[in-house]
């Protein structure tokens, strides 16, 4: 892992981290927003303490633990990554309520265009703020975006001590099973 100086991390506030997306994915994972290390590296979930990559492997979505620099390989498994808010910050609490709401609108339009089977938002607080759903909890949601179902996953940040890698992998695994088994009567998309 590359080490960045404080100056390099501050300079990353102006960088955008490109989405890893394609039409018709099984699951589009959606982070809150890029951290400064992620923005400096240019790869999603790049902070060493973030458990996204290990949990993605432990849950069976990918056959081995990927490094953030291998994020493009997710597409071959029908997986992608985006964020609710594109602006990098040192902490998610630097985001405003309006940024979350606008991010939710942008994300909704992106999902309608890309039509993944599932949108998986990693972080219930971010989901609640972006979609104005104060009662949302971890797991599948009633909300759909077009034909896309929504699942809220625990935030894989190392700061989220309420969830271990093992318990997160169980929840991610529940989503994996749902994504691999489309609902009865689901047809192919044109």
GROMACS .gro file of C-alpha atoms in nm, residues 26-27 29 52-66 74 77 79 165-166 168-177 179-180:
model
   35
   26UNK     CA    1  -2.578  -0.834  -1.043
   27UNK     CA    2  -2.481  -0.595  -0.763
   29UNK     CA    3  -2.207  -0.160  -0.433
   52UNK     CA    4  -1.477  -0.410   0.213
   53UNK     CA    5  -1.231  -0.621   0.013
   54UNK     CA    6  -1.180  -0.893   0.278
   55UNK     CA    7  -1.556  -0.914   0.342
   56UNK     CA    8  -1.633  -0.932  -0.030
   57UNK     CA    9  -1.407  -1.237  -0.046
   58UNK     CA   10  -1.529  -1.396   0.281
   59UNK     CA   11  -1.890  -1.366   0.165
   60UNK     CA   12  -1.818  -1.555  -0.158
   61UNK     CA   13  -1.867  -1.269  -0.404
   62UNK     CA   14  -1.507  -1.303  -0.528
   63UNK     CA   15  -1.275  -1.607  -0.522
   64UNK     CA   16  -0.987  -1.431  -0.347
   65UNK     CA   17  -0.919  -1.105  -0.170
   66UNK     CA   18  -0.864  -0.832  -0.425
   74UNK     CA   19  -1.520  -0.691  -1.023
   77UNK     CA   20  -1.817  -1.110  -1.161
   79UNK     CA   21  -2.020  -0.642  -0.960
  165UNK     CA   22  -1.559  -0.904   0.940
  166UNK     CA   23  -1.734  -1.238   1.003
  168UNK     CA   24  -2.043  -0.849   0.785
  169UNK     CA   25  -1.954  -1.143   0.559
  170UNK     CA   26  -2.275  -1.318   0.671
  171UNK     CA   27  -2.484  -1.015   0.568
  172UNK     CA   28  -2.295  -0.971   0.241
  173UNK     CA   29  -2.347  -1.346   0.185
  174UNK     CA   30  -2.723  -1.308   0.224
  175UNK     CA   31  -2.714  -1.048  -0.053
  176UNK     CA   32  -2.492  -1.272  -0.269
  177UNK     CA   33  -2.746  -1.554  -0.246
  179UNK     CA   34  -2.831  -1.177  -0.630
  180UNK     CA   35  -2.753  -1.523  -0.765
   0.00000   0.00000   0.00000
